[in-house]
Coordinates of N, CA and C in Angstrom, one line a residue:
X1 N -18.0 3.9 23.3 CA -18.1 3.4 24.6 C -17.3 4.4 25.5
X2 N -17.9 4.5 26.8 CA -17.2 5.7 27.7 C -16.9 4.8 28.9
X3 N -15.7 5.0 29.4 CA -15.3 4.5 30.5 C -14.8 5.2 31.7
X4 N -15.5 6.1 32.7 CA -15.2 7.2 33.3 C -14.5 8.0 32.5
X5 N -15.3 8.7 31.9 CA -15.6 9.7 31.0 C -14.2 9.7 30.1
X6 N -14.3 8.7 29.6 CA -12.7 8.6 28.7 C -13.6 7.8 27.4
X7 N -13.4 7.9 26.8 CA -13.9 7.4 24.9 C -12.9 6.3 24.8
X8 N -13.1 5.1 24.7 CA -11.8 4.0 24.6 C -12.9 3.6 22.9
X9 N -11.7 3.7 22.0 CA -12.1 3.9 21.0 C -12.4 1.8 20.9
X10 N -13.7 1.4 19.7 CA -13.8 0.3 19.3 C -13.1 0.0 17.9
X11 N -12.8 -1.4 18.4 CA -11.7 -2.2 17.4 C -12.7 -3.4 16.6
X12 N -13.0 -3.0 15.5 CA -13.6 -4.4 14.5 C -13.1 -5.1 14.7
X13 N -13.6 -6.2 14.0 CA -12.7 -7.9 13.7 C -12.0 -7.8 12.5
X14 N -12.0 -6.8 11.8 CA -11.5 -6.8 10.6 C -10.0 -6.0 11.0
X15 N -9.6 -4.8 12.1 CA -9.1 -3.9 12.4 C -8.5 -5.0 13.5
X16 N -9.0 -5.6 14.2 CA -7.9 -6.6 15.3 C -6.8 -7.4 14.4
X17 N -7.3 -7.9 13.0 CA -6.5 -9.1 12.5 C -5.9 -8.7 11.6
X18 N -6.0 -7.1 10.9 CA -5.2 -6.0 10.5 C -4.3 -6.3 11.6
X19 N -4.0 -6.1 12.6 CA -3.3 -5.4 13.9 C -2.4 -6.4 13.3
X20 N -2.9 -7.7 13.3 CA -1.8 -8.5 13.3 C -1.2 -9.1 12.2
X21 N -1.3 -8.8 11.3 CA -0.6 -8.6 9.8 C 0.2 -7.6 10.0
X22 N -0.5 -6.3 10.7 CA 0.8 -5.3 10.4 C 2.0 -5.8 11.4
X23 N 2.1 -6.2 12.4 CA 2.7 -6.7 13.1 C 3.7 -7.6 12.6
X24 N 3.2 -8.6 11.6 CA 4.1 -9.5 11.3 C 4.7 -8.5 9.6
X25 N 4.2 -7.7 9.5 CA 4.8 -6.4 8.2 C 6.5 -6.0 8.9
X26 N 6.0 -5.7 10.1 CA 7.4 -5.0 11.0 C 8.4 -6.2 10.8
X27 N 8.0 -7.7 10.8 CA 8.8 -8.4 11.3 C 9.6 -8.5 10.2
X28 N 8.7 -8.3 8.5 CA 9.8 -8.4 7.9 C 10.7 -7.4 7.4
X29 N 10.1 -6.0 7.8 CA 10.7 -4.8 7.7 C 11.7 -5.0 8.7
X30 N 11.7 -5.7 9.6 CA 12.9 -5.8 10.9 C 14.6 -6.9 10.1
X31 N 13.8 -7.8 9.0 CA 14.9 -8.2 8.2 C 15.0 -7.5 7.0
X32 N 14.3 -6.7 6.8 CA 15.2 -6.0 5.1 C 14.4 -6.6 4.1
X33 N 13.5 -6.9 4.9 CA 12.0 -7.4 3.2 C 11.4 -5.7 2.8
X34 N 10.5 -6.4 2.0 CA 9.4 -5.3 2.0 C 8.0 -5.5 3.4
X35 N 8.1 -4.6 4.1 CA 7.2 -4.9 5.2 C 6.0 -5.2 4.2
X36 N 5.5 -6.6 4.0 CA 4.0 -6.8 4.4 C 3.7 -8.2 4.9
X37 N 2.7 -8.1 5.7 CA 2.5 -9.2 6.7 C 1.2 -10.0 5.9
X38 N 0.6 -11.2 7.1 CA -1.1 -11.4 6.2 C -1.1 -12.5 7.3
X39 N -2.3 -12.9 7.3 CA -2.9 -13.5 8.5 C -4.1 -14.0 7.6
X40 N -4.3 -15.6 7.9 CA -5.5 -16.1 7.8 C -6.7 -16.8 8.6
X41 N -7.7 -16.1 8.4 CA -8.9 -17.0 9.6 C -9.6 -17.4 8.9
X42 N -10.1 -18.4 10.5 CA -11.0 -19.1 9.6 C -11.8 -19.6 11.2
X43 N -13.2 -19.0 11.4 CA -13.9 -19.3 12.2 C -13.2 -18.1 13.2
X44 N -13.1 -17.1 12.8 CA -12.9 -16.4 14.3 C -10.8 -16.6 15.1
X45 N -10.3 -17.3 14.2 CA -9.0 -17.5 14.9 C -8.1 -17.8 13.9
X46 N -6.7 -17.2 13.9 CA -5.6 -17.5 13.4 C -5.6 -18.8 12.7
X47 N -5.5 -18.9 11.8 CA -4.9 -20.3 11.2 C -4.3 -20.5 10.3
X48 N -3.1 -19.4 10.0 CA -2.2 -19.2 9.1 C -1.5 -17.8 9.0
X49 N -0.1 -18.0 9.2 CA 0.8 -16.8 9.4 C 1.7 -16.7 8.3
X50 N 2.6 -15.1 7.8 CA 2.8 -15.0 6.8 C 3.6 -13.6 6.7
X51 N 4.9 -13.6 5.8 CA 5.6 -11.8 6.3 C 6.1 -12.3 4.6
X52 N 6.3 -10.8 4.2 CA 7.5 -11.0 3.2 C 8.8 -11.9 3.3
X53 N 10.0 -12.4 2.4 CA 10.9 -13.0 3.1 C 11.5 -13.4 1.7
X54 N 11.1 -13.2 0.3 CA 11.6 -13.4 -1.0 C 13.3 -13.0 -0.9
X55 N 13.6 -12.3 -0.2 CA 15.0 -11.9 -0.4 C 16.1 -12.7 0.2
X56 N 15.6 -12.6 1.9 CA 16.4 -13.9 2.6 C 16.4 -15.0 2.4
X57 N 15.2 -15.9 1.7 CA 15.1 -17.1 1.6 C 15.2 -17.3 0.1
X58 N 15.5 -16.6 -0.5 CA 15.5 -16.7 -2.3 C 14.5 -17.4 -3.2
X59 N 13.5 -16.8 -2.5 CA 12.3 -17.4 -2.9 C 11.4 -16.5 -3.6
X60 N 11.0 -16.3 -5.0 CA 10.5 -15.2 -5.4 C 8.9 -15.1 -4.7
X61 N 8.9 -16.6 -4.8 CA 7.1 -16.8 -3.8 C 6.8 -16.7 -2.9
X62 N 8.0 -16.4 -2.0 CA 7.6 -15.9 -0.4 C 7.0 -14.7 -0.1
X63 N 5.8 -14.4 -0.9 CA 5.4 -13.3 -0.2 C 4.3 -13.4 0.8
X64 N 3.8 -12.2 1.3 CA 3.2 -12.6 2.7 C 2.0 -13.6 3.0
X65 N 1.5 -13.6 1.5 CA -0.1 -13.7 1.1 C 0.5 -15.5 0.9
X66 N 1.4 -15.7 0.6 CA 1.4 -17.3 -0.2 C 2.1 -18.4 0.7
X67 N 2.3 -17.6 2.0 CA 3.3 -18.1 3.0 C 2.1 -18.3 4.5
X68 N 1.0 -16.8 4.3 CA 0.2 -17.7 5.1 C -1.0 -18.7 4.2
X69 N -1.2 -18.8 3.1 CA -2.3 -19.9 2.5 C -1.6 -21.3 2.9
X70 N 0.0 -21.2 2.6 CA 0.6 -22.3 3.1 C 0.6 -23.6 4.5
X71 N 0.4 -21.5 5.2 CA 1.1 -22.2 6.9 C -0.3 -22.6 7.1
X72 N -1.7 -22.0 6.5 CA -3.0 -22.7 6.8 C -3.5 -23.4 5.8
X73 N -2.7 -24.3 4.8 CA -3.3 -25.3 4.6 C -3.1 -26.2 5.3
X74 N -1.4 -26.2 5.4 CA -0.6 -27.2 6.8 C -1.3 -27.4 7.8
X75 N -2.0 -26.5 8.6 CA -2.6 -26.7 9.8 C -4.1 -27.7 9.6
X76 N -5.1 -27.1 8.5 CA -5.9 -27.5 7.9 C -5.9 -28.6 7.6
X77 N -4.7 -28.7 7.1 CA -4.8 -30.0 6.3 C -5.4 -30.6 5.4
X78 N -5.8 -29.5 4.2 CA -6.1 -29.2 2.9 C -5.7 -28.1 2.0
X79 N -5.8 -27.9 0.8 CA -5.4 -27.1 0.1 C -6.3 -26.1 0.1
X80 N -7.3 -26.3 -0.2 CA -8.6 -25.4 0.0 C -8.8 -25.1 1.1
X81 N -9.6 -23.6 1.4 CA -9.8 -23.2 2.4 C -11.1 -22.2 2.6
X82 N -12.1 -23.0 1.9 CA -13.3 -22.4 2.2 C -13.6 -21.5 3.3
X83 N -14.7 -20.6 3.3 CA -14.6 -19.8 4.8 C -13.5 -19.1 5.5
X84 N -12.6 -19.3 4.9 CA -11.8 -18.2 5.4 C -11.1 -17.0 4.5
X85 N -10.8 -16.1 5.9 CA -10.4 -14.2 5.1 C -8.8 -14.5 5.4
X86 N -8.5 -13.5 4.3 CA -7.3 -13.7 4.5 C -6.7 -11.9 4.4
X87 N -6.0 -11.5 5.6 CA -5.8 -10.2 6.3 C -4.6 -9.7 5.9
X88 N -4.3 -8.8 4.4 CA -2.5 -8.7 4.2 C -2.3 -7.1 3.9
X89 N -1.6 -6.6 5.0 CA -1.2 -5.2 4.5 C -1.0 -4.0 3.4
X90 N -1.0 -5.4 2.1 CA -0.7 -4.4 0.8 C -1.7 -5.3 -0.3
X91 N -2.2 -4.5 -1.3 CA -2.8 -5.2 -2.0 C -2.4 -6.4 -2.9
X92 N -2.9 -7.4 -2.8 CA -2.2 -8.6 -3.6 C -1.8 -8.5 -4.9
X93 N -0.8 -8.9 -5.8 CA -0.2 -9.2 -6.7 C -0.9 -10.2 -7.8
X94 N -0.7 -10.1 -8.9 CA -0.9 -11.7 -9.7 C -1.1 -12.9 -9.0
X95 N -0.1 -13.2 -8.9 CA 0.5 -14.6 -8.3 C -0.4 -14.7 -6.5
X96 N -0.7 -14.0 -5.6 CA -1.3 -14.0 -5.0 C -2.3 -14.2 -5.1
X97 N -3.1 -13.5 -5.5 CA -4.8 -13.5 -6.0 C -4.8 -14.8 -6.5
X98 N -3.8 -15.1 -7.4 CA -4.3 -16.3 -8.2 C -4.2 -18.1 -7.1
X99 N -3.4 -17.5 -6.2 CA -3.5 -18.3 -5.5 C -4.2 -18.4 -4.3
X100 N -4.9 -17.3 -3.7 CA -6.0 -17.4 -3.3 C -6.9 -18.1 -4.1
X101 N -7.5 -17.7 -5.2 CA -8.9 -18.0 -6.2 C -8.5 -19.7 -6.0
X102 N -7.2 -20.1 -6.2 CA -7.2 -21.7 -6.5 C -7.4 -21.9 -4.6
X103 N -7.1 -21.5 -3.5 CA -7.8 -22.5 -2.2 C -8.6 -22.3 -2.0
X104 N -9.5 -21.5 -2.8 CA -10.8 -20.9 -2.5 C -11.0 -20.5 -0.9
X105 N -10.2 -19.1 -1.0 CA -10.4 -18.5 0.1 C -11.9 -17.6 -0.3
X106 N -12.4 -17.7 1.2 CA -14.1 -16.8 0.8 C -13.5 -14.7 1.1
X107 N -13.1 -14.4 1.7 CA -12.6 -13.1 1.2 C -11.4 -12.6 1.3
X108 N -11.4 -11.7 1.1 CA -9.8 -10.6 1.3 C -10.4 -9.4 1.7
X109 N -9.3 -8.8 2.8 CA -8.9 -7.9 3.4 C -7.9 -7.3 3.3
X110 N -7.6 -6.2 2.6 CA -6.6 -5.4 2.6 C -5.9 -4.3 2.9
X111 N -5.3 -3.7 3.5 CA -4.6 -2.3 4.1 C -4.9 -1.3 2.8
X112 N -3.3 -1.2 2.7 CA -3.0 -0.2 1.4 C -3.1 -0.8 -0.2
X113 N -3.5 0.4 -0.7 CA -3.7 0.2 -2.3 C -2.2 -0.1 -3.1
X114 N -2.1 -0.9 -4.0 CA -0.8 -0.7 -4.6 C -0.9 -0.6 -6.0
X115 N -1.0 0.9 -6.3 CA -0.6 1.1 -7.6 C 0.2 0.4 -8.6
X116 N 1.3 -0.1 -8.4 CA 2.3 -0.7 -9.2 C 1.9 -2.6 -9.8
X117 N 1.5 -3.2 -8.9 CA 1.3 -4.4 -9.0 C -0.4 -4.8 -8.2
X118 N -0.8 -4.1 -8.1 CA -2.2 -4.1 -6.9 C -3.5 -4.7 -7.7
X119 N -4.2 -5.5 -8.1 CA -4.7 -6.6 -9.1 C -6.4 -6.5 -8.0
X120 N -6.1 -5.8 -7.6 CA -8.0 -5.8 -6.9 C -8.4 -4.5 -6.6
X121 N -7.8 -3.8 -7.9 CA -8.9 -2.7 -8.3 C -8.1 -1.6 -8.7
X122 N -6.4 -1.6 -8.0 CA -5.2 -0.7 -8.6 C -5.4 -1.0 -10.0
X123 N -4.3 -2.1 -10.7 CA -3.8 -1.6 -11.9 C -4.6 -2.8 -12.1
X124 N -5.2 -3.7 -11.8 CA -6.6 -4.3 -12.7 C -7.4 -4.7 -11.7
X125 N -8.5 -5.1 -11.7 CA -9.9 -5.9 -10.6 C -9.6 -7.3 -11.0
X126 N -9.2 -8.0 -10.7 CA -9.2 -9.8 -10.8 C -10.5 -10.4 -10.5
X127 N -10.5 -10.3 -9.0 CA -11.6 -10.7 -8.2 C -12.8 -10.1 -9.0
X128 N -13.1 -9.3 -9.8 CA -14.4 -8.5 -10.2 C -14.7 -9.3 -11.7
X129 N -13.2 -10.1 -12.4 CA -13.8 -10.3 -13.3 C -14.4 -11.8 -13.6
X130 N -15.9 -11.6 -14.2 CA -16.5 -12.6 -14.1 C -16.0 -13.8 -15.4
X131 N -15.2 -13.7 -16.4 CA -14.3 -14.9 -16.3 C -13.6 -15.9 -15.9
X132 N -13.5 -15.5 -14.9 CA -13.1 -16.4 -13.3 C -13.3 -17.0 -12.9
X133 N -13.3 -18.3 -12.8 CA -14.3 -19.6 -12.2 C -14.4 -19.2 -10.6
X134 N -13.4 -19.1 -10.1 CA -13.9 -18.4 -8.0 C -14.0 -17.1 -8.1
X135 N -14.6 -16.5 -7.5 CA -14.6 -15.1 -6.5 C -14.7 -15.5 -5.4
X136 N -13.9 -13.8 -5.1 CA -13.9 -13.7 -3.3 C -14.4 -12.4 -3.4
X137 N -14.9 -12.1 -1.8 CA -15.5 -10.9 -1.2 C -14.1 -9.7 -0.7
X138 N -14.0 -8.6 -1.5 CA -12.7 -7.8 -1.0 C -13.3 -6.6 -0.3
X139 N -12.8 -6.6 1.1 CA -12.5 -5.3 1.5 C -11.2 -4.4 1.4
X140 N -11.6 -3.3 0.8 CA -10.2 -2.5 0.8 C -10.1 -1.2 2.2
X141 N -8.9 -0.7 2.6 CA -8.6 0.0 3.0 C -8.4 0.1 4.6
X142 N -8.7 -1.5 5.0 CA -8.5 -1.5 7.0 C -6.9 -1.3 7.3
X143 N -7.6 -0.2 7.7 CA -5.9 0.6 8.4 C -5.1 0.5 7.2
X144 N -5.2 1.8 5.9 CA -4.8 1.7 5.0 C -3.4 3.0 5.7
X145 N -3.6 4.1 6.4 CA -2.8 4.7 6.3 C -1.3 4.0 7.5
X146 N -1.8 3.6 8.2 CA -0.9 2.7 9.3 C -0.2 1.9 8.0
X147 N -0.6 0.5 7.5 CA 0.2 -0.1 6.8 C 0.9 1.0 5.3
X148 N 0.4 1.9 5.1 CA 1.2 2.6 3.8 C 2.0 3.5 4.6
X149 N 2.2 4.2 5.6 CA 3.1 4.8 6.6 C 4.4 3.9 6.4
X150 N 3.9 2.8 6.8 CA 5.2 1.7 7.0 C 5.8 1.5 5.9
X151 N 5.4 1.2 4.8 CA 5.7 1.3 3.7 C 6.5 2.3 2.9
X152 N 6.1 2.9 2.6 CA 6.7 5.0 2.7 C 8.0 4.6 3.6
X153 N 7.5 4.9 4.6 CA 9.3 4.9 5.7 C 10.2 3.3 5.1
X154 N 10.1 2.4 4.9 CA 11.1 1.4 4.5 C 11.5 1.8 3.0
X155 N 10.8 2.4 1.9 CA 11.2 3.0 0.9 C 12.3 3.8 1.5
X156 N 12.1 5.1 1.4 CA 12.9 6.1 2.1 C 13.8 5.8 2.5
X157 N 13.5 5.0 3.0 CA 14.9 4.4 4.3 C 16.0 3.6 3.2
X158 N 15.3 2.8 2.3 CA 15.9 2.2 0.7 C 16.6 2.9 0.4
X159 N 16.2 4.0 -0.2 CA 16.4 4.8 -1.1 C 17.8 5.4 -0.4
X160 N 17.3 6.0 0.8 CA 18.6 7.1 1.5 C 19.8 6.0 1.6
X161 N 19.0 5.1 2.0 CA 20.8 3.7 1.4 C 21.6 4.0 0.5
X162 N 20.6 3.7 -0.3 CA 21.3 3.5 -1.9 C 22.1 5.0 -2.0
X163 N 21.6 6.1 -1.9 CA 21.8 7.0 -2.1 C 23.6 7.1 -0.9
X164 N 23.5 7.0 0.0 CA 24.8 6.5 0.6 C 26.0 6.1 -0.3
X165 N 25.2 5.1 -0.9 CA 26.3 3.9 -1.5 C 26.8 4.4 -2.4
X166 N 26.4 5.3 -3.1 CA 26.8 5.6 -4.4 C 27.3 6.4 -4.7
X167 N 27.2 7.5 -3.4 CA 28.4 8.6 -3.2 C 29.5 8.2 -3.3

């Protein structure tokens, strides 16, 4: 799209509600989590918010993905949540995924890949295997280098801590 001869680049629906997961990623990189954020829709609108927060709240379950299925079942007012995506900066975990598959969310959207713990297609495919009583529809990689930038720099930034401390 040109707008007096200026290119204003276009933003998907998938790339708007990235925006806003990574946004709530900073919030918990702003407390000393692991930045990642997640956002759930459903019909086109927010209906469940969500940041890392396991460390402050001493909650191994607070991660971004289980805090928004939470904040939109609450809204909902069900545990299931047919029809809706669910938008999280890093790739889901065990415990994530498996808690998606149980509110039967209809897909996932993901940022960055995570080698270490990453269960949708890193270090196993969940969602692919047909053992599974639910599947969801996964997209990988909306604004993968934005959210793994952020990531990278909160490591780093760890790390150069630690490395402080122990001088």
């Amino acid at each position: 799209m040109k707008i007096q001869g200026v290119r204003v680049p276009v933003q998907t629906e998938d790339e708007y509600f990235m925006r806003q997961a990574l946004d709530l990623a900073r919030m918990a990189d702003a407390m000393g989590e692991v930045p990642v954020g997640a956002v759930m829709v459903r019909e086109g609108r927010i209906v469940g918010y969500g940041y890392n927060c396991p460390i402050t709240t001493g909650d191994p379950t607070a991660h971004a993905e289980i805090r928004a299925l939470r904040d939109a079942a609450g809204k909902v007012g069900n545990y299931r949540l047919p029809g809706c995506t669910l938008y999280v900066t890093l790739e889901p975990c065990v415990m994530c995924i498996g808690a998606m598959f149980h509110a039967r969310v209809t897909r996932l959207v993901y940022a960055a890949d995570d080698p270490k713990t990453g269960v949708c297609g890193s270090l196993l495919d969940l969602p692919a295997d047909t053992r599974i009583n639910h599947h969801l529809m996964v997209s990988r990689g909306v604004l993968a280098d934005e959210a793994g930038t952020l990531l990278k720099q909160f490591f780093i930034a760890k790390r150069s801590t630690k490395q402080r401390n122990t001088s």
